[in-house]
Tab-separated table of C-alpha atoms in Angstrom:
chain	number	residue	atom	x	y	z
A	1	MET	CA	80.441	116.208	49.765
A	2	PRO	CA	78.422	117.210	52.874
A	3	LEU	CA	76.752	113.779	52.904
A	4	THR	CA	80.135	112.045	52.744
A	5	ARG	CA	81.555	114.127	55.604
A	6	GLN	CA	78.520	113.440	57.801
A	7	ARG	CA	78.668	109.717	57.180
A	8	SER	CA	82.377	109.431	58.020
A	9	ARG	CA	81.866	111.261	61.305
A	10	VAL	CA	78.973	109.024	62.292
A	11	ASP	CA	80.960	105.880	61.448
A	12	GLY	CA	83.749	106.771	63.889
A	13	HIS	CA	81.704	108.732	66.429
A	14	PHE	CA	81.440	106.038	69.128
A	15	TRP	CA	85.115	105.086	69.227
A	16	TYR	CA	86.262	108.676	68.854
A	17	ARG	CA	84.120	109.781	71.793
A	18	THR	CA	85.281	106.849	73.923
A	19	ILE	CA	88.953	107.610	73.270
A	20	LEU	CA	88.481	111.287	74.144
A	21	ILE	CA	86.633	110.436	77.367
A	22	THR	CA	89.451	108.072	78.335
A	23	SER	CA	92.034	110.726	77.537
A	24	VAL	CA	90.220	113.312	79.681
A	25	SER	CA	89.903	110.807	82.551
A	26	THR	CA	93.552	109.756	82.536
A	27	SER	CA	94.799	113.346	82.215
A	28	GLY	CA	92.582	114.365	85.142
A	29	LEU	CA	93.921	111.455	87.204
A	30	ALA	CA	97.475	112.474	86.290
A	31	LEU	CA	96.761	116.011	87.516
A	32	LEU	CA	95.303	114.712	90.789
A	33	LEU	CA	98.302	112.454	91.461
A	34	GLN	CA	100.790	115.187	90.591
A	35	PHE	CA	98.886	117.571	92.877
A	36	ILE	CA	99.238	115.091	95.745
A	37	GLY	CA	102.976	114.907	95.131
A	38	PHE	CA	103.133	118.686	94.796
A	39	VAL	CA	101.580	119.552	98.166
A	40	THR	CA	102.368	116.629	100.493
A	41	PRO	CA	105.665	116.176	102.406
A	42	GLY	CA	106.433	112.670	101.227
A	43	TRP	CA	109.205	112.887	98.634
A	44	ILE	CA	111.732	111.864	101.280
A	45	VAL	CA	110.602	110.090	104.475
A	46	LEU	CA	113.399	109.273	106.924
A	47	SER	CA	113.078	107.817	110.403
A	48	GLN	CA	115.587	106.948	113.121
A	49	PRO	CA	115.212	104.088	115.622
A	50	SER	CA	114.658	106.684	118.350
A	51	GLY	CA	111.392	107.750	116.682
A	52	PHE	CA	112.730	110.897	115.030
A	53	THR	CA	111.054	111.291	111.609
A	54	VAL	CA	111.798	113.710	108.768
A	55	SER	CA	109.355	114.142	105.875
A	56	ALA	CA	110.421	116.421	103.021
A	57	GLY	CA	108.076	117.735	100.352
A	58	VAL	CA	108.553	120.085	97.443
A	59	TRP	CA	107.908	123.213	99.488
A	60	TYR	CA	108.184	122.318	103.161
A	61	ILE	CA	109.801	119.850	105.534
A	62	GLN	CA	108.140	118.267	108.543
A	63	VAL	CA	110.114	117.033	111.546
A	64	CYS	CA	108.356	114.852	114.105
A	65	ASN	CA	109.526	113.280	117.337
A	66	ASN	CA	107.613	111.065	119.711
A	67	SER	CA	105.358	114.017	120.576
A	68	PRO	CA	102.053	114.362	118.656
A	69	GLN	CA	103.020	117.785	117.347
A	70	CYS	CA	105.441	118.223	114.441
A	71	ARG	CA	107.597	121.162	113.445
A	72	THR	CA	107.319	122.513	109.918
A	73	ALA	CA	109.828	124.641	108.020
A	74	SER	CA	110.185	125.932	104.479
A	75	MET	CA	112.405	123.915	102.166
A	76	THR	CA	114.149	127.151	101.184
A	77	ARG	CA	116.032	126.882	104.496
A	78	VAL	CA	117.209	123.333	103.819
A	79	VAL	CA	120.080	122.549	101.460
A	80	ASN	CA	119.956	118.775	101.942
A	81	PRO	CA	117.054	117.124	103.819
A	82	PHE	CA	119.285	114.165	104.642
A	83	ASN	CA	121.380	116.464	106.829
A	84	VAL	CA	118.327	117.180	108.968
A	85	ALA	CA	118.070	113.493	109.788
A	86	GLY	CA	121.725	113.382	110.748
A	87	ASP	CA	123.040	111.532	107.696
A	88	THR	CA	125.542	113.887	106.052
A	89	LYS	CA	127.040	111.194	103.804
A	90	ILE	CA	124.230	111.382	101.266
A	91	ASP	CA	124.787	113.958	98.537
A	92	PHE	CA	121.765	115.341	96.759
A	93	THR	CA	121.163	118.063	94.217
A	94	ASN	CA	119.975	121.496	95.242
A	95	TRP	CA	116.313	121.314	96.202
A	96	VAL	CA	115.548	124.410	94.109
A	97	GLU	CA	116.136	122.337	90.978
A	98	LEU	CA	113.544	119.819	92.150
A	99	GLN	CA	111.087	122.635	92.880
A	100	VAL	CA	111.507	124.085	89.391
A	101	GLU	CA	111.152	120.710	87.661
A	102	VAL	CA	108.105	119.623	89.657
A	103	THR	CA	106.416	123.017	89.272
A	104	LEU	CA	106.904	123.108	85.504
A	105	ALA	CA	105.649	119.524	85.251
A	106	PHE	CA	102.552	120.430	87.275
A	107	VAL	CA	101.803	123.520	85.159
A	108	LEU	CA	102.172	121.522	81.933
A	109	CYS	CA	99.917	118.823	83.344
A	110	ILE	CA	97.235	121.477	83.976
A	111	ALA	CA	97.686	122.713	80.396
A	112	GLY	CA	97.352	119.147	79.106
A	113	VAL	CA	94.085	118.656	80.980
A	114	LEU	CA	92.637	121.954	79.722
A	115	LEU	CA	93.612	121.199	76.126
A	116	THR	CA	92.186	117.682	76.324
A	117	VAL	CA	88.921	118.943	77.792
A	118	ASN	CA	88.800	121.633	75.096
A	119	GLY	CA	89.294	118.963	72.465
A	120	PHE	CA	86.434	116.927	73.938
A	121	ILE	CA	84.119	119.955	74.035
A	122	HIS	CA	84.864	120.730	70.376
A	123	MET	CA	84.731	117.064	69.375
A	124	SER	CA	82.414	117.652	66.434
A	125	HIS	CA	84.975	120.008	64.854
A	126	SER	CA	87.795	117.404	64.836
A	127	PRO	CA	90.187	119.404	67.115
A	128	LYS	CA	93.472	117.996	65.848
A	129	SER	CA	95.551	120.951	67.082
A	130	TYR	CA	94.129	120.803	70.633
A	131	LEU	CA	94.892	117.100	70.930
A	132	GLY	CA	98.402	117.523	69.536
A	133	TRP	CA	99.322	120.212	72.049
A	134	ALA	CA	97.684	118.211	74.844
A	135	ALA	CA	99.803	115.154	74.015
A	136	LEU	CA	102.960	117.269	73.835
A	137	ALA	CA	102.230	118.952	77.190
A	138	SER	CA	101.575	115.585	78.854
A	139	VAL	CA	104.778	114.034	77.528
A	140	ILE	CA	106.945	116.996	78.594
A	141	SER	CA	105.250	117.040	82.004
A	142	ALA	CA	106.048	113.363	82.545
A	143	ALA	CA	109.629	113.812	81.320
A	144	LEU	CA	110.285	116.744	83.668
A	145	LEU	CA	108.830	114.905	86.636
A	146	MET	CA	110.874	111.779	85.964
A	147	ILE	CA	114.132	113.717	86.473
A	148	PRO	CA	113.795	114.227	90.264
A	149	ILE	CA	112.046	110.867	90.612
A	150	GLY	CA	115.007	109.167	88.963
A	151	ARG	CA	117.469	110.928	91.269
A	152	LEU	CA	115.651	109.888	94.417
A	153	LEU	CA	115.136	106.323	93.200
A	154	ASP	CA	118.865	106.118	92.509
A	155	ILE	CA	119.563	107.207	96.095
A	156	LEU	CA	117.050	104.655	97.354
A	157	ARG	CA	118.674	101.918	95.265
A	158	GLN	CA	122.064	102.631	96.851
A	159	TRP	CA	120.658	103.205	100.343
A	160	ASP	CA	122.891	101.831	103.108
A	161	SER	CA	122.369	103.728	106.331
A	162	TYR	CA	121.216	103.281	109.901
A	163	ILE	CA	118.420	105.733	109.072
A	164	VAL	CA	115.326	103.966	107.720
A	165	TYR	CA	114.069	105.259	104.372
A	166	SER	CA	110.301	104.811	104.567
A	167	THR	CA	107.884	104.700	101.629
A	168	PRO	CA	107.989	108.088	99.830
A	169	TYR	CA	104.270	108.376	99.171
A	170	SER	CA	104.512	111.727	97.384
A	171	LEU	CA	107.137	110.334	95.033
A	172	VAL	CA	104.957	107.271	94.355
A	173	ALA	CA	101.955	109.490	93.606
A	174	SER	CA	104.028	111.648	91.252
A	175	CYS	CA	105.393	108.571	89.489
A	176	LEU	CA	101.858	107.257	88.929
A	177	GLY	CA	100.974	110.729	87.675
A	178	CYS	CA	103.724	110.411	85.072
A	179	VAL	CA	102.315	107.079	83.893
A	180	CYS	CA	98.789	108.501	83.624
A	181	ALA	CA	100.086	111.547	81.712
A	182	LEU	CA	101.812	109.283	79.174
A	183	ILE	CA	98.691	107.138	78.808
A	184	SER	CA	96.631	110.291	78.237
A	185	ALA	CA	99.094	111.390	75.544
A	186	LEU	CA	98.723	108.025	73.794
A	187	PHE	CA	94.940	108.328	73.733
A	188	SER	CA	95.158	111.908	72.443
A	189	LEU	CA	97.460	110.745	69.660
A	190	SER	CA	95.067	107.897	68.880
A	191	ALA	CA	92.227	110.403	68.534
A	192	MET	CA	94.427	112.465	66.205
A	193	CYS	CA	95.069	109.397	64.063
A	194	MET	CA	91.324	108.810	63.835
A	195	ILE	CA	90.842	112.401	62.673
A	196	LEU	CA	93.549	112.052	60.020
A	197	TYR	CA	92.066	108.757	58.834
A	198	ASP	CA	88.601	110.296	58.727
A	199	ARG	CA	89.812	113.238	56.652
A	200	LYS	CA	91.752	110.949	54.321
A	201	LYS	CA	88.629	108.891	53.777
A	202	GLU	CA	86.682	112.069	53.032
A	203	ARG	CA	89.244	113.095	50.388
A	204	LEU	CA	89.117	109.658	48.762
A	205	ASN	CA	85.318	109.737	48.666
A	206	SER	CA	85.418	113.244	47.239
A	207	ASP	CA	87.848	112.155	44.511
A	208	GLU	CA	85.609	109.211	43.634
A	209	ARG	CA	82.586	111.492	43.361
A	210	ASP	CA	84.553	113.875	41.126
A	211	ASP	CA	85.599	110.970	38.892
A	212	LEU	CA	82.023	109.811	38.578
A	213	THR	CA	80.933	113.371	37.732
A	214	LEU	CA	83.615	113.825	35.042
A	215	ASN	CA	83.139	110.331	33.571
A	216	PRO	CA	79.406	109.587	33.542
A	217	THR	CA	78.409	106.199	32.178
C-alpha cells in the first residue's frame, strides 16, 4: 500500500505541480488587477470639450480642469458621478452598492490567493479542501465584481451625450481581474480532479493487491 501511494504521487507530480503554480500565478494576477481597480479613480472617466475632467473611483472622485492640480473628494458625498460632470440625464445605482460589491469581491480574491498558496505549500498532502474553497472564493469574487462592471458597460453601450466617456481603466483592470480569477478557479478544479483520480487509482491498486493476497496462485 505505501509503495502504491508513493508511485501514484510520483507519476502525477510534474503536472500537478505545474497546475498549482499556474493557479497561484493567475490568482495573484487577479488580486493585483482587482487592487488596481479598487484604489484608482478610473471606473468612470468623463471629460467635457472645455477640458473639465471627472474621474470616479470606488472610494474617491477626482475633478480636474486645465490647471495641473486636481480636486479630490470622497465618493460618500456623491450620489451620481455623472451629475458632477453636468449630465443629469444618466441614472445610476447608489454608489454604496458598488462599494460593497467591489469590496467583497476584493476580500474574496485575497482569500482565494491565500487558499491557493496554502494548497501549493501543502502539495504533498493532496489539499483537496484548500483547492475547493479557493475555486469557490475566486468564482464568487468574479461574479460579485461583474455586477457593477455590467451596469457601467450597459451605460457605456447606450452612451449618447456631449460629454466624452473616456477609457475607464479601473473598470478594465477589474474586468481582467475577473477573467484571471475564473482561470485560477479552473486550474484549482483541475488540480482537484487530479487528486481524485490519484486516490481512485490508489483504491483500485489496493483492491488488486487484496485480491492477489486472498487468491494466491
